[in-house]
Structures are given as C-alpha cells and as structure tokens.
Coordinates of C-alpha atoms and ligand atoms in Angstrom, one line a residue:
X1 CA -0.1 -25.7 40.7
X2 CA 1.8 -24.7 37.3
X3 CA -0.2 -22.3 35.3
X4 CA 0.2 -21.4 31.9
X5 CA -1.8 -19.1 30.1
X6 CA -2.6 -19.6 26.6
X7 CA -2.8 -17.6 23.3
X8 CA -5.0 -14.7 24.9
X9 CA -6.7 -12.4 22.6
X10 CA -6.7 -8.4 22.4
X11 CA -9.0 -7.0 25.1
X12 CA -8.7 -9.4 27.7
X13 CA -8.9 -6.9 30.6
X14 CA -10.0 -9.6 33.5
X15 CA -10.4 -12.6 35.2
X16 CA -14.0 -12.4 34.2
X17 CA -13.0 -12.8 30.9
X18 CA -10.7 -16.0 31.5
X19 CA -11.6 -19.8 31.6
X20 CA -9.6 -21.4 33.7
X21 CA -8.9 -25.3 32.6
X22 CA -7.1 -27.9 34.3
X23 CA -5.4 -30.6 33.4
X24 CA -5.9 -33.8 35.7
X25 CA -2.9 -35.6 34.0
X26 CA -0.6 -33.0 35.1
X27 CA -1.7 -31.2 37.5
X28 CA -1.2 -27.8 35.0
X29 CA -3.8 -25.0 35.0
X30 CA -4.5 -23.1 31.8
X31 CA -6.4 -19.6 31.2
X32 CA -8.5 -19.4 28.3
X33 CA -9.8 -15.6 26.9
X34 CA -13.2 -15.9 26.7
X35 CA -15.0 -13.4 23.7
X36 CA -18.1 -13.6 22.5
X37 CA -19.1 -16.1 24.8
X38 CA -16.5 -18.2 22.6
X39 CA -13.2 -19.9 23.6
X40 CA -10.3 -20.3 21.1
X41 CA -10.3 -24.0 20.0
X42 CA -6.2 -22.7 19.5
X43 CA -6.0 -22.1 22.8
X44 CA -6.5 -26.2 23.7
X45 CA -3.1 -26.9 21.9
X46 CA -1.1 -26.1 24.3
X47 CA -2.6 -28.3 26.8
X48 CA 0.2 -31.0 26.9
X49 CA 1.5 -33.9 28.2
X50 CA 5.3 -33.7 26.7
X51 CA 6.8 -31.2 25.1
X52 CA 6.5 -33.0 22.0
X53 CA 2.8 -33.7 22.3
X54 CA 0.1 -32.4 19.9
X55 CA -1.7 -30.8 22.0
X56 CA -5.3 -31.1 22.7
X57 CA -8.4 -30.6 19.7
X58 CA -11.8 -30.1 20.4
X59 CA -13.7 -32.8 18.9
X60 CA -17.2 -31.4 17.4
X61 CA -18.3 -33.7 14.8
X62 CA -21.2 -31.9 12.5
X63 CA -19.9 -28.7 14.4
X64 CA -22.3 -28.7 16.4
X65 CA -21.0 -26.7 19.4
X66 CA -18.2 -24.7 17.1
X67 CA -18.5 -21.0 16.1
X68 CA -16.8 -21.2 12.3
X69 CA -17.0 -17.4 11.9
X70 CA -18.1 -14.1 12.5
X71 CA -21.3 -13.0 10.6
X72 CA -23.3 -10.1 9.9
X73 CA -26.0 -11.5 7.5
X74 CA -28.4 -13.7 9.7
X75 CA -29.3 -13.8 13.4
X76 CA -30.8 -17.3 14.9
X77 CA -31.9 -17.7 18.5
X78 CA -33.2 -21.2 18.9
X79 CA -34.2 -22.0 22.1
X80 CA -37.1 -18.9 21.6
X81 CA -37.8 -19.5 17.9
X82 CA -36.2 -16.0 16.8
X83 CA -35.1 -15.3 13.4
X84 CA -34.0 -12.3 11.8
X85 CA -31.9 -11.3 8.5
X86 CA -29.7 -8.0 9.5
X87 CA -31.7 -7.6 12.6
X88 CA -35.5 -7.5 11.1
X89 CA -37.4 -9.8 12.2
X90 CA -39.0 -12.8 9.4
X91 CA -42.3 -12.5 9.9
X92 CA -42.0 -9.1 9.1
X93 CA -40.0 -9.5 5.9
X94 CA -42.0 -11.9 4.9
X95 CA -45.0 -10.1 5.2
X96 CA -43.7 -6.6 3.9
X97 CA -41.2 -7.4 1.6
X98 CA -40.1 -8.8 -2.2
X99 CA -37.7 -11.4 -2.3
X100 CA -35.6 -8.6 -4.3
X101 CA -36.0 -6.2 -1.7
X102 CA -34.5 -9.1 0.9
X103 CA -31.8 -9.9 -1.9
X104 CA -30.6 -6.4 -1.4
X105 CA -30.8 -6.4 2.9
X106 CA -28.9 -9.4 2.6
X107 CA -25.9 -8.0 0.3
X108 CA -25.6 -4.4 2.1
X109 CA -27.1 -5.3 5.4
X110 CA -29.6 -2.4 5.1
X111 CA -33.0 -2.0 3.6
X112 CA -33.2 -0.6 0.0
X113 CA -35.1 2.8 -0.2
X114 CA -37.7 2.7 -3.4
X115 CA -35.2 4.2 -5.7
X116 CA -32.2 1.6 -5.3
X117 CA -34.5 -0.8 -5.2
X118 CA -36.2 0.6 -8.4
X119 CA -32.3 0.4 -9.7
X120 CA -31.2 -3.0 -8.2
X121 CA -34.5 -4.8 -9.8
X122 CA -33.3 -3.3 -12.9
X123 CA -29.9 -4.0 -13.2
X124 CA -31.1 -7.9 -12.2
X125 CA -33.6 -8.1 -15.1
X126 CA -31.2 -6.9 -17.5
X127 CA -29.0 -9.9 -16.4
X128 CA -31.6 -12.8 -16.7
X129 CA -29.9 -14.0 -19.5
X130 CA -28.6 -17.6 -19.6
X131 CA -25.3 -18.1 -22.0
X132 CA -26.0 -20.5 -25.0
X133 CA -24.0 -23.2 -24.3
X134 CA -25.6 -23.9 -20.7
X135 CA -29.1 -23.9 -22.0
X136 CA -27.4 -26.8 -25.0
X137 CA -25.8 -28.6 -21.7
X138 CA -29.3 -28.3 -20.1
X139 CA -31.2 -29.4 -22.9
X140 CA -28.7 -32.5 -23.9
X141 CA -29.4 -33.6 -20.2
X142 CA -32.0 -36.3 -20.2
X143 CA -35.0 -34.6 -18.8
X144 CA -35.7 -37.7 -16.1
X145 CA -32.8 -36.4 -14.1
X146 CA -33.2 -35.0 -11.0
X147 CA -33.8 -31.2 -11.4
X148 CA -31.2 -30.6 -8.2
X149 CA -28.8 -32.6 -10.4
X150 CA -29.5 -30.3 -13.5
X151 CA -29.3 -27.5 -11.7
X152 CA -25.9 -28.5 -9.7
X153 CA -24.7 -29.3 -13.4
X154 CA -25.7 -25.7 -14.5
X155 CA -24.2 -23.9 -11.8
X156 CA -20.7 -25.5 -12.5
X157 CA -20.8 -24.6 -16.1
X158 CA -21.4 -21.2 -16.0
X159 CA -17.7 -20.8 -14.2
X160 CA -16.5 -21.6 -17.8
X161 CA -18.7 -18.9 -19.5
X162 CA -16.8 -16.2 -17.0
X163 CA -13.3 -17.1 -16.4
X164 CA -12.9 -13.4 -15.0
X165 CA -14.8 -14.6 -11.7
X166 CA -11.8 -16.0 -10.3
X167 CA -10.9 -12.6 -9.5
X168 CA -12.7 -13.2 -6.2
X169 CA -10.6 -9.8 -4.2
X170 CA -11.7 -7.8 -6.9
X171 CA -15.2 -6.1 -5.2
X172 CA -16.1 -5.0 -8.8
X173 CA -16.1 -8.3 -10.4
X174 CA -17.8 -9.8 -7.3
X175 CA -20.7 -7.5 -7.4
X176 CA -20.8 -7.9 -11.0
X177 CA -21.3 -12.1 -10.6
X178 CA -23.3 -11.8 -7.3
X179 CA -25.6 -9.9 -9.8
X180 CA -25.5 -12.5 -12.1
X181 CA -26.6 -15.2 -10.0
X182 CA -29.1 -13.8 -8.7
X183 CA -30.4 -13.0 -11.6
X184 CA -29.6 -16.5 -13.8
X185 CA -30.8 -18.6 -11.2
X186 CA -34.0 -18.7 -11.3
X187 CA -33.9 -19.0 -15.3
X188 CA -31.8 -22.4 -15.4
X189 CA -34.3 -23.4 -12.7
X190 CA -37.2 -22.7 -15.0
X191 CA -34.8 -23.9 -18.1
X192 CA -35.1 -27.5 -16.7
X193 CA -38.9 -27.4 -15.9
X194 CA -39.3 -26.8 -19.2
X195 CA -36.9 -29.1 -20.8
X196 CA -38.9 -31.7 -18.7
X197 CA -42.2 -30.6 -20.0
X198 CA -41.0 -30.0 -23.6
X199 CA -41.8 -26.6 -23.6
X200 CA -40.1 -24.6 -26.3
X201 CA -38.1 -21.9 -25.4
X202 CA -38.9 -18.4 -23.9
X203 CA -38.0 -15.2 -22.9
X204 CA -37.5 -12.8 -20.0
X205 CA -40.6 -10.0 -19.5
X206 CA -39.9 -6.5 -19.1
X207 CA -43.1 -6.4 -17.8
X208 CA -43.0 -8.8 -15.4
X209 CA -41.2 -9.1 -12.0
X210 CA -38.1 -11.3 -11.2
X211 CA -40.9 -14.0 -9.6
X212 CA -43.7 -13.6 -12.2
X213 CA -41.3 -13.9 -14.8
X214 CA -39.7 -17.1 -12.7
X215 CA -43.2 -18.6 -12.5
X216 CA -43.7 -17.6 -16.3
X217 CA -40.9 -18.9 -17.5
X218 CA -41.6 -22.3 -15.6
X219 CA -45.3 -22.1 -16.6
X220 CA -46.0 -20.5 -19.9
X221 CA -46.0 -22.9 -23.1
X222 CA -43.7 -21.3 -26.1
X223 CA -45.9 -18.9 -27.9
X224 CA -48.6 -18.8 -25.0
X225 CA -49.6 -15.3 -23.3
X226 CA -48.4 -15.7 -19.3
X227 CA -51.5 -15.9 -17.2
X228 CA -50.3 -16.0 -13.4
X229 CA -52.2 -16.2 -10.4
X230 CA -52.0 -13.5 -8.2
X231 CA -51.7 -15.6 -4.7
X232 CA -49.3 -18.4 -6.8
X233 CA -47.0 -15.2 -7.4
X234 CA -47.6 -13.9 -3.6
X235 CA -46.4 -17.4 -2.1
X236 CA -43.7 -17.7 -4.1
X237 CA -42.2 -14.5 -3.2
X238 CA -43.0 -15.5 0.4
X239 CA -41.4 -18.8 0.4
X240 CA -38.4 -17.3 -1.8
X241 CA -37.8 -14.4 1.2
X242 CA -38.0 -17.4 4.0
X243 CA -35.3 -19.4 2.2
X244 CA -33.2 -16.8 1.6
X245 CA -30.7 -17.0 4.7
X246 CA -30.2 -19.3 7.4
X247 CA -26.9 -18.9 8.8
X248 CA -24.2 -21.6 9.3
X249 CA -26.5 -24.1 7.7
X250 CA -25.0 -27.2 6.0
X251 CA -25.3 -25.6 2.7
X252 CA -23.8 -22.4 3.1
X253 CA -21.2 -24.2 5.4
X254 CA -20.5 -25.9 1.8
X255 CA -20.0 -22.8 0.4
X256 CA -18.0 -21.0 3.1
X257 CA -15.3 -24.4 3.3
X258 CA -14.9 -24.7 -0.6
X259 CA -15.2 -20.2 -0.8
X260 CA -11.8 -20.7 1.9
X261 CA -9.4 -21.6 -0.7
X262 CA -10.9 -18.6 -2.7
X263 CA -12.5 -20.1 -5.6
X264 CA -15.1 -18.4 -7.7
X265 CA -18.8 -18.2 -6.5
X266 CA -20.1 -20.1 -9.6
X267 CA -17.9 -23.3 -7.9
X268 CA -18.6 -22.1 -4.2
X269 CA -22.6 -21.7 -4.8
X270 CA -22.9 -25.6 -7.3
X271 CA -21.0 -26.8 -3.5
X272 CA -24.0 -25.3 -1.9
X273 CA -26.6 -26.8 -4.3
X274 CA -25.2 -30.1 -3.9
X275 CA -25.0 -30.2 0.0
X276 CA -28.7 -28.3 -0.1
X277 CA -30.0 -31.6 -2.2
X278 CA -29.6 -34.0 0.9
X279 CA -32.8 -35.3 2.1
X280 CA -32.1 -34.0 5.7
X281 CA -31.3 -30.3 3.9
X282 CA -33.0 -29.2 1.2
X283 CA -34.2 -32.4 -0.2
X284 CA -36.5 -32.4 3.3
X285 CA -39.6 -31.1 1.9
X286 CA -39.9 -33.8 -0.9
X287 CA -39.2 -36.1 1.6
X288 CA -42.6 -34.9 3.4
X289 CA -44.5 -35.7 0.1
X290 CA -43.5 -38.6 0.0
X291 CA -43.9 -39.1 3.3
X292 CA -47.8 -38.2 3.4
X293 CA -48.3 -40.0 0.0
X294 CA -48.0 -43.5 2.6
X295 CA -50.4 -42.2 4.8
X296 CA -54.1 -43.0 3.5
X297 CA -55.9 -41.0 5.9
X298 CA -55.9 -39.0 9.2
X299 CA -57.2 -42.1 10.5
X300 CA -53.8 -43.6 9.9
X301 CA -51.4 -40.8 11.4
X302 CA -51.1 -42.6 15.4
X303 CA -49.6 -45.9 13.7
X304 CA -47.2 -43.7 11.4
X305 CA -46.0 -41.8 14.5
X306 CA -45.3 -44.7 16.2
X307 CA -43.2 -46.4 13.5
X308 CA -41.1 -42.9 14.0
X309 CA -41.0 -43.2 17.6
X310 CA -39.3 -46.9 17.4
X311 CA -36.8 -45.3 15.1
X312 CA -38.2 -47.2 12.1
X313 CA -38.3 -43.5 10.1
X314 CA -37.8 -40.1 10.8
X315 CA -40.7 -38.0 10.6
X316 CA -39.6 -35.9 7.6
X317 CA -40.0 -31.9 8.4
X318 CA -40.1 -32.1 12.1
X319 CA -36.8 -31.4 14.4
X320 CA -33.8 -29.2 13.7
X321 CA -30.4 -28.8 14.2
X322 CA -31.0 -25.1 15.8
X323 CA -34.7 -24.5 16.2
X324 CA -35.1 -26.1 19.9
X325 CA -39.0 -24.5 19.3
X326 CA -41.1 -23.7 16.8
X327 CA -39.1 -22.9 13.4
X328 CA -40.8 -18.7 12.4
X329 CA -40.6 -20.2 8.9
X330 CA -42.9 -22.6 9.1
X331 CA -45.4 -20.3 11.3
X332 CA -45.6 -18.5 7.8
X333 CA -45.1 -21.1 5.9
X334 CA -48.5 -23.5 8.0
X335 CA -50.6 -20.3 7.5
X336 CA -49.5 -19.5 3.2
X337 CA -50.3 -23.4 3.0
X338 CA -54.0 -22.8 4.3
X339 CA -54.3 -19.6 1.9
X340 CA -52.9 -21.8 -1.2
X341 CA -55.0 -24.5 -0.6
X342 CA -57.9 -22.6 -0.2
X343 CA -57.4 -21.2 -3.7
X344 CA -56.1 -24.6 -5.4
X345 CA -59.3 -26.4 -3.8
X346 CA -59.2 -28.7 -0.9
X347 CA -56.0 -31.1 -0.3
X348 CA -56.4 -34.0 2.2
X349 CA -52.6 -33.9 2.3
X350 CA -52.9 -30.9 4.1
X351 CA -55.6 -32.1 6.4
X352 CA -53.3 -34.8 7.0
X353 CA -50.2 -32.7 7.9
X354 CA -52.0 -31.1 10.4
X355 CA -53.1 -34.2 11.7
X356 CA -49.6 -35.5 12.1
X357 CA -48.6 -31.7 13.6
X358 CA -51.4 -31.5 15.9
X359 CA -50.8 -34.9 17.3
X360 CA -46.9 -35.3 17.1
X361 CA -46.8 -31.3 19.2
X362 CA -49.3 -33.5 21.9
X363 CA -46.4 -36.3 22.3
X364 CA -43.9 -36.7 24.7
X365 CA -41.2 -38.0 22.7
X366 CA -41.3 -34.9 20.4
X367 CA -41.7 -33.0 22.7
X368 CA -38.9 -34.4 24.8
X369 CA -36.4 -33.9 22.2
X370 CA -38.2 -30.5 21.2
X371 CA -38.9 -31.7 18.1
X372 CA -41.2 -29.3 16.3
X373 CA -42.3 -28.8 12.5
X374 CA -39.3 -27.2 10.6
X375 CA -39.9 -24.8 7.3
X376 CA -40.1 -28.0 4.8
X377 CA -43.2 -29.2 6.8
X378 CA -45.5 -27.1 4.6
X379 CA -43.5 -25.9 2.1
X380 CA -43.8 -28.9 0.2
X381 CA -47.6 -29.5 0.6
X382 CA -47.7 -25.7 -1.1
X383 CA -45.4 -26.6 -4.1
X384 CA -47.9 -29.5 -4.4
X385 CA -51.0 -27.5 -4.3
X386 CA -48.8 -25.4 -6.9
X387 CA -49.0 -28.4 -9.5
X388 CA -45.0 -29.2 -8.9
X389 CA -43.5 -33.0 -8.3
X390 CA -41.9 -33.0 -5.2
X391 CA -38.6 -33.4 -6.6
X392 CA -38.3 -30.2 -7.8
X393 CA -39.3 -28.6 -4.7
X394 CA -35.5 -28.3 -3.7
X395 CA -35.0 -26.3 -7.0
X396 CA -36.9 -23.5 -5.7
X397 CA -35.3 -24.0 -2.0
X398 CA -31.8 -23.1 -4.1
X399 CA -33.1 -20.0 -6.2
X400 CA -34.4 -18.9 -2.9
X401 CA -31.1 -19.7 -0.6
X402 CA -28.4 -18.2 -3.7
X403 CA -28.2 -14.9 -2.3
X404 CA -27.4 -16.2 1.3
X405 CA -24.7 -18.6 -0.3
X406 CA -23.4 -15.3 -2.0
X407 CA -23.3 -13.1 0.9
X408 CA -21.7 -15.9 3.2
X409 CA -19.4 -16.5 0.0
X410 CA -18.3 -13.1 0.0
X411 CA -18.6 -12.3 3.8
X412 CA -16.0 -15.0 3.9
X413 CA -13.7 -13.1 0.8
X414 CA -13.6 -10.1 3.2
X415 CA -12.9 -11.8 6.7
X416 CA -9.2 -11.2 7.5
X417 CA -9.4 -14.0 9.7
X418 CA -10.3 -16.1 6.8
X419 CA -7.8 -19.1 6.4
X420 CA -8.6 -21.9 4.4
X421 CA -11.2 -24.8 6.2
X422 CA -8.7 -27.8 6.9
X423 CA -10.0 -29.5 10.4
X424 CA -8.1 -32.1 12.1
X425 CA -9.5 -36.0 12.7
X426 CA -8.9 -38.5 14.9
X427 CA -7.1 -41.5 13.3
X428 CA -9.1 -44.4 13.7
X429 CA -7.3 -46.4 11.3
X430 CA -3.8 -49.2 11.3
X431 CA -0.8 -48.4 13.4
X432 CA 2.2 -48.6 10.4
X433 CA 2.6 -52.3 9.6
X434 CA 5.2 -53.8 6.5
X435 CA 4.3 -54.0 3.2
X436 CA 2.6 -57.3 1.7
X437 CA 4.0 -57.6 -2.0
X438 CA 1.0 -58.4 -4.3
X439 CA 2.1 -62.3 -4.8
X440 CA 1.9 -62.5 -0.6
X441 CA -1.8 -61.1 0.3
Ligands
ACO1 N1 -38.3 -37.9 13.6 C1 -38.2 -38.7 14.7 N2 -37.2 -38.6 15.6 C2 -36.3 -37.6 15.4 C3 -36.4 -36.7 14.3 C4 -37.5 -36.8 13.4 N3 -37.7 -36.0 12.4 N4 -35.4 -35.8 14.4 C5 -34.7 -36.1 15.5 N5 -35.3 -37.2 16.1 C6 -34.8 -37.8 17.3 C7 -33.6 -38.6 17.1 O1 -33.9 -40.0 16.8 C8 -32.9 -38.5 18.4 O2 -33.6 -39.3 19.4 P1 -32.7 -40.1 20.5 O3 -32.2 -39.0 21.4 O4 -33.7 -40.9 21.2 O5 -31.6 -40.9 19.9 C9 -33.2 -37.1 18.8 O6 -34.4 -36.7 18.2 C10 -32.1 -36.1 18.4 O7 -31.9 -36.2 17.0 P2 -30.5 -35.8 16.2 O8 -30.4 -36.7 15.0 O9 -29.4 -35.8 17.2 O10 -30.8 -34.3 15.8 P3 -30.0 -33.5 14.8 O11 -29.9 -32.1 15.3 O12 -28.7 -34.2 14.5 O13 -30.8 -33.6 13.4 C11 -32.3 -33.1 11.7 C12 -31.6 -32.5 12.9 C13 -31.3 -33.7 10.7 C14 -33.0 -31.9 11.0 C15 -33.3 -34.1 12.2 O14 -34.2 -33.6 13.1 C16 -34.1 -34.8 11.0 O15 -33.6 -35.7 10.4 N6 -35.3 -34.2 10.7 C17 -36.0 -34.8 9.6 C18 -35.5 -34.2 8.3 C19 -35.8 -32.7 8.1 O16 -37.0 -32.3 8.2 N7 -34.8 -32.0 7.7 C20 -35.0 -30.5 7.3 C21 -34.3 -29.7 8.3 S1 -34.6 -28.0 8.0 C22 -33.7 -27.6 6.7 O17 -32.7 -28.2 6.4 C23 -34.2 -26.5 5.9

C-alpha cells in the first residue's frame, strides 16, 4: 500500500499524533497530524485520484464540525452545560460582576483590579458621545422601523465619522475605536427608543453608571429627573454580562469572515448586528413573545407542543447549536425572570413559560434531540416585564454582545494565521452549454 504523508505540522513527534486515512479508490494511505484534537482540512487536498485532480474538501455546511480559529476569549463545553469567559465561570460573573468589569476580562483576558477599572469606566463615559450627523440619520429614519434595522444603519455610519479606523494594525487606533463602541453603543440604542417614543433629546450622567445612564437615556422624558429602579438596573447588568461572549456564534462568525479582509470594526461589528437580527440568533427572544402571545393559557401548552413536535413550528428558545444540556445563561436568566416579575407584579407569560419548560424537559422528543431552553427563553419574558416590545429586545442582545464582536474582531487582526475567509462549494449548477442569443430563448 502507497503511503503519502501530508502537510504535517511542527511538533508532530508520533504516531499517536497521526490519522491515518485511506483511500478506497486507490488503494493510497495518507497520515494526517492530529493537534488539538483538530485535523488540517489542508491536509485532505492531497487525497487524489490524478495528478490533476482537486483534491479532496471537507464538506461542513453551517460549520458545524469545523474549528475556524484559535481563541482565547470564550470557553464552551456543551455536552456538560459549561461556560466560561477567560476561564471564570458565568454564573460567577454574572453574579459578581458589572458588565464594564466583564468588558475589560474580555479585551485583556484578565480581571480589572478596582483602580483600572475605576480608569476604564472613565475613559468609556467620556466617550458616550454620539457624532451629530448619526443622531440626524437616526432621527430622519421613520420611527416604525425595526430598531435592529436602525441600529445596523447606525453602526455603518459611524465608519464615515472616523475614517482613521481603517488603520486596523495600528493597536493604538484599535484601542481607541474598541473604546468607542463600547461606549456609543448603548447610546444609538437608547437614541432610537427615544426617537420612537418622541422623546426629546438627552444627555450622558456623570453620575450615573454606563447601564443606569443606558436605561436613563432609554427611559427619562427630556427635561425629566431619571428615577431607575434598583433591580431594573441589576437585570440589565446581568443580562448585558450573559450576552457578552459566546464564541464562534453566527454573529461573531459575521464579524470574524467580513474582519478577514481587514476592514474597520465599525463595518465588521454592523455585519454582526445584522447576522445577530435572525430570528434563530438574536431575533430568538422576540420570537418567544410572540410565541407565548398564541398561547391563551397553561391549559393550552400540550396542543402547542405537539404542533412543534409535527414540525409545524419550532419551539422558539429551546435547542442549540452547542448546548447539548441546559444553556448556564438561561439558569440565570429563569431565576432574574422570577426576581423581575416579582417586582413588576405577576405575568401569566411567565407562568406559561414554565409551563411549556416544565413539560417540554418531561418529553421524549426534546429530550431525544437534547433540546433544552436556550438564553432567549427568559430573556424576553424579562424585557417584557421591563415595559419593552419584543422587537427591541435584540437591541439590547447587540449592546450586550459588542465587546465580544470586538475582541473576536481584533483577536482575528492579531492571528498570524489569519487569511482572508474564502471557503470552497460544491457546484450544483449547468455543465458549460452554448450561448442562446436573446432573439433564440
Ligand atoms: N423546536 C422543535 N424542534 C426543534 C427545535 C425547536 N426549537 N430545535 C431543533 N429541533 C429539532 C429539529 O426539528 C431536528 O429534529 P429532527 O432530527 O427530527 O429533524 C432536531 O431537533 C435537530 O435540529 P437542528 O435544526 O439540526 O438543530 P440546529 O443545531 O441546526 O439548530 C437552533 C439550532 C437554530 C438554535 C434550533 O434549535 C432552533 O431553531 N431553535 C429555536 C430558535 C432559537 O431559540 N434560537 C436561539 C438560539 S440561542 C442564540 O442564538 C442566542
């Protein structure tokens, strides 16, 4: 039997770390380095027929089974229900921490001590300013768009207002625009609750932190004195610190393919808001309102499941790409929900949610496929309780999820392996055939 080895890569010491393919259709035996329990897709092509054949692609569609990259930023296990950003654990993050203290784990991979983050909250609330000509473009949108729309639209414009961001190897001007968007985002989200509302315009409180003055700007009438409630504030910084990462997700895969041919982060981070506005992404936990507002009472929950077991729907915030059991998010997220409620006064929503988790988490064919609730499950019914329509719960999904689009943005600016995303295809499509002039089809 021929054998041919293929690319191997540095430290290859031993068979161990070999997979050895072969080829039926010619009898040829390849040796594949295994590293990190990966194999170099690279390595298939030069499993040949001919000389002058391709070679052999692995076929993933919605990458399913492909590692795109190495990462530092967020770890994911599964099968157990593990996640952890830098190597602390979620629960405890969200329990302990600000979403600003997580901004900063997530951009240097270590926890701030008081004093940076005393500087880094700082240096954010002097940059919560949005430039005049994308709060016009804001306000000559018509308010009854969608706000993911708006807020896609905003993104894209403020890459005009800094032309210097294209700079993208520069570390200075990267810092200085990670900053930025940190810091705008939640702003131009607030701008458009407010041009929907007809509030006047507002301004950023010294006084207030980067959520209460999110929530204020979103809340307070021009002229009006902010009043915020204490557990509204609490649960926003909670559900802001679960969103923040999530690894290779669709969204920051967005960012990561469109960040490979080394464009600025305003562009990179609109490609993320526009993937993360897909009702089976971000959109998800709208979906779920809309999805309970069908459902009269608990009474009607085992007919609703069933339609969803014949494939008529999807139940909307249960299953996940990764999460093969119980997603930690929405652990935190099903026992916020209770505390919100409890404070915003009964819901029957809720009461129905649990009915449909309770129930569905008893069924065989979610429990087959391991279907279990993801993080939108609650998070929607919480916005609610909040006072917000569900299509602007995938607004706060984004200002939550901008500093994991950064880091993966720039992550991807230092990789060395970094080449720009261009995957193959299969061609499904006509074998060459003539030309039929215009007068002849
Ligand atoms: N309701 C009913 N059945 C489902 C659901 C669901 N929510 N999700 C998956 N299934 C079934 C599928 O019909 C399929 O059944 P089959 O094997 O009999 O054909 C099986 O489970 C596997 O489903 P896939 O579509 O292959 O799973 P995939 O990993 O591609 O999809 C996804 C994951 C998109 C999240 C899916 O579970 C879904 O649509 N969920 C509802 C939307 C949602 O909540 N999205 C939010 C995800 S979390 C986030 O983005 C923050």
């Amino acid at each position: 039997m021929e054998k041919q080895a293929a690319n191997f890569a540095p430290g290859v010491t031993s068979q161990q770390d070999l997979l050895s393919v072969s080829d039926c259709r010619t009898g040829r035996q390849y040796d594949l380095p295994i590293t990190d329990e990966t194999v170099p897709a690279m390595g298939l092509r030069a499993i040949k027929v001919h000389e002058e054949d391709f070679g052999l692609m692995p076929y993933d569609p919605g990458l399913t089974n492909t590692a795109v990259c190495r990462s530092s930023i967020c770890f994911i296990n599964g099968e157990k229900g593990i996640l952890e950003y830098c190597g602390y654990r979620i629960e405890e993050l969200a329990q302990n921490c600000t979403y600003l203290e997580v901004c900063y784990l997530i951009l240097h991979r270590e926890l701030p001590t008081a004093e940076q983050l005393e500087v880094f909250e700082k240096e954010i609330q002097t940059l919560m300013v949005i430039p005049a000509s994308v709060v016009a473009l804001q306000n000559a949108m018509d308010p009854r768009l969608h706000p993911m729309s708006m807020l896609e639209a905003s993104l894209a414009a403020l890459s005009c207002e800094y032309p210097d961001a294209h700079v993208v190897l520069d570390p200075v001007v990267r810092r200085k625009h990670t900053m930025r968007l940190i810091a705008m985002t939640p702003i131009l989200a607030a701008l458009g609750f407010r041009h929907r509302r007809g509030f006047g315009p507002t301004e950023v409180r010294p006084e207030l932190s980067y959520v209460e003055n999110f929530l204020h700007m979103i809340l307070t009438p021009t002229g009006v004195e902010p009043q915020l409630e204490p557990a509204m504030v609490k649960a926003m910084d909670t559900l802001l610190v679960l969103h923040a990462d999530h690894e290779q997700n669709c969204s920051a895969n967005a960012v990561r393919a469109v960040a490979s041919s080394q464009v600025n982060p305003f562009s990179a981070v609109t490609a993320g808001a526009a993937a993360l506005h897909g009702p089976l992404h971000g959109g998800a936990n709208s979906a779920v309102l809309e999805m309970l507002a069908e459902i009269d009472d608990v009474s009607d929950v085992p007919a609703f499941l069933e339609s969803c077991k014949k494939g008529d729907r999807r139940l909307m915030g249960f299953g996940h790409r990764v999460y093969k059991n119980y997603d930690p998010r929405a652990m935190v997220i099903g026992k916020l929900a209770s505390g919100v409620i409890a404070v915003a006064g009964t819901n029957k929503k809720l009461e129905i949610a649990q009915a449909i988790e309770k129930a569905a988490l008893e069924d065989d064919y979610f429990s087959q496929r391991k279907l279990f609730p993801n993080v939108d499950f609650y998070s929607g019914l919480i916005y609610s309780a909040m006072g917000f329509r569900p299509q602007t719960f995938t607004v706060f999904f984004a200002v939550g999820r901008m500093v994991g689009w950064l880091a993966h943005w720039e992550e991807m600016m230092l990789d060395p392996a970094n080449r720009i995303v261009r995957p193959r295809q299969i061609y499904t499509g006509y074998a060459r055939r003539d030309f039929v002039p215009m007068n002849a089809r």
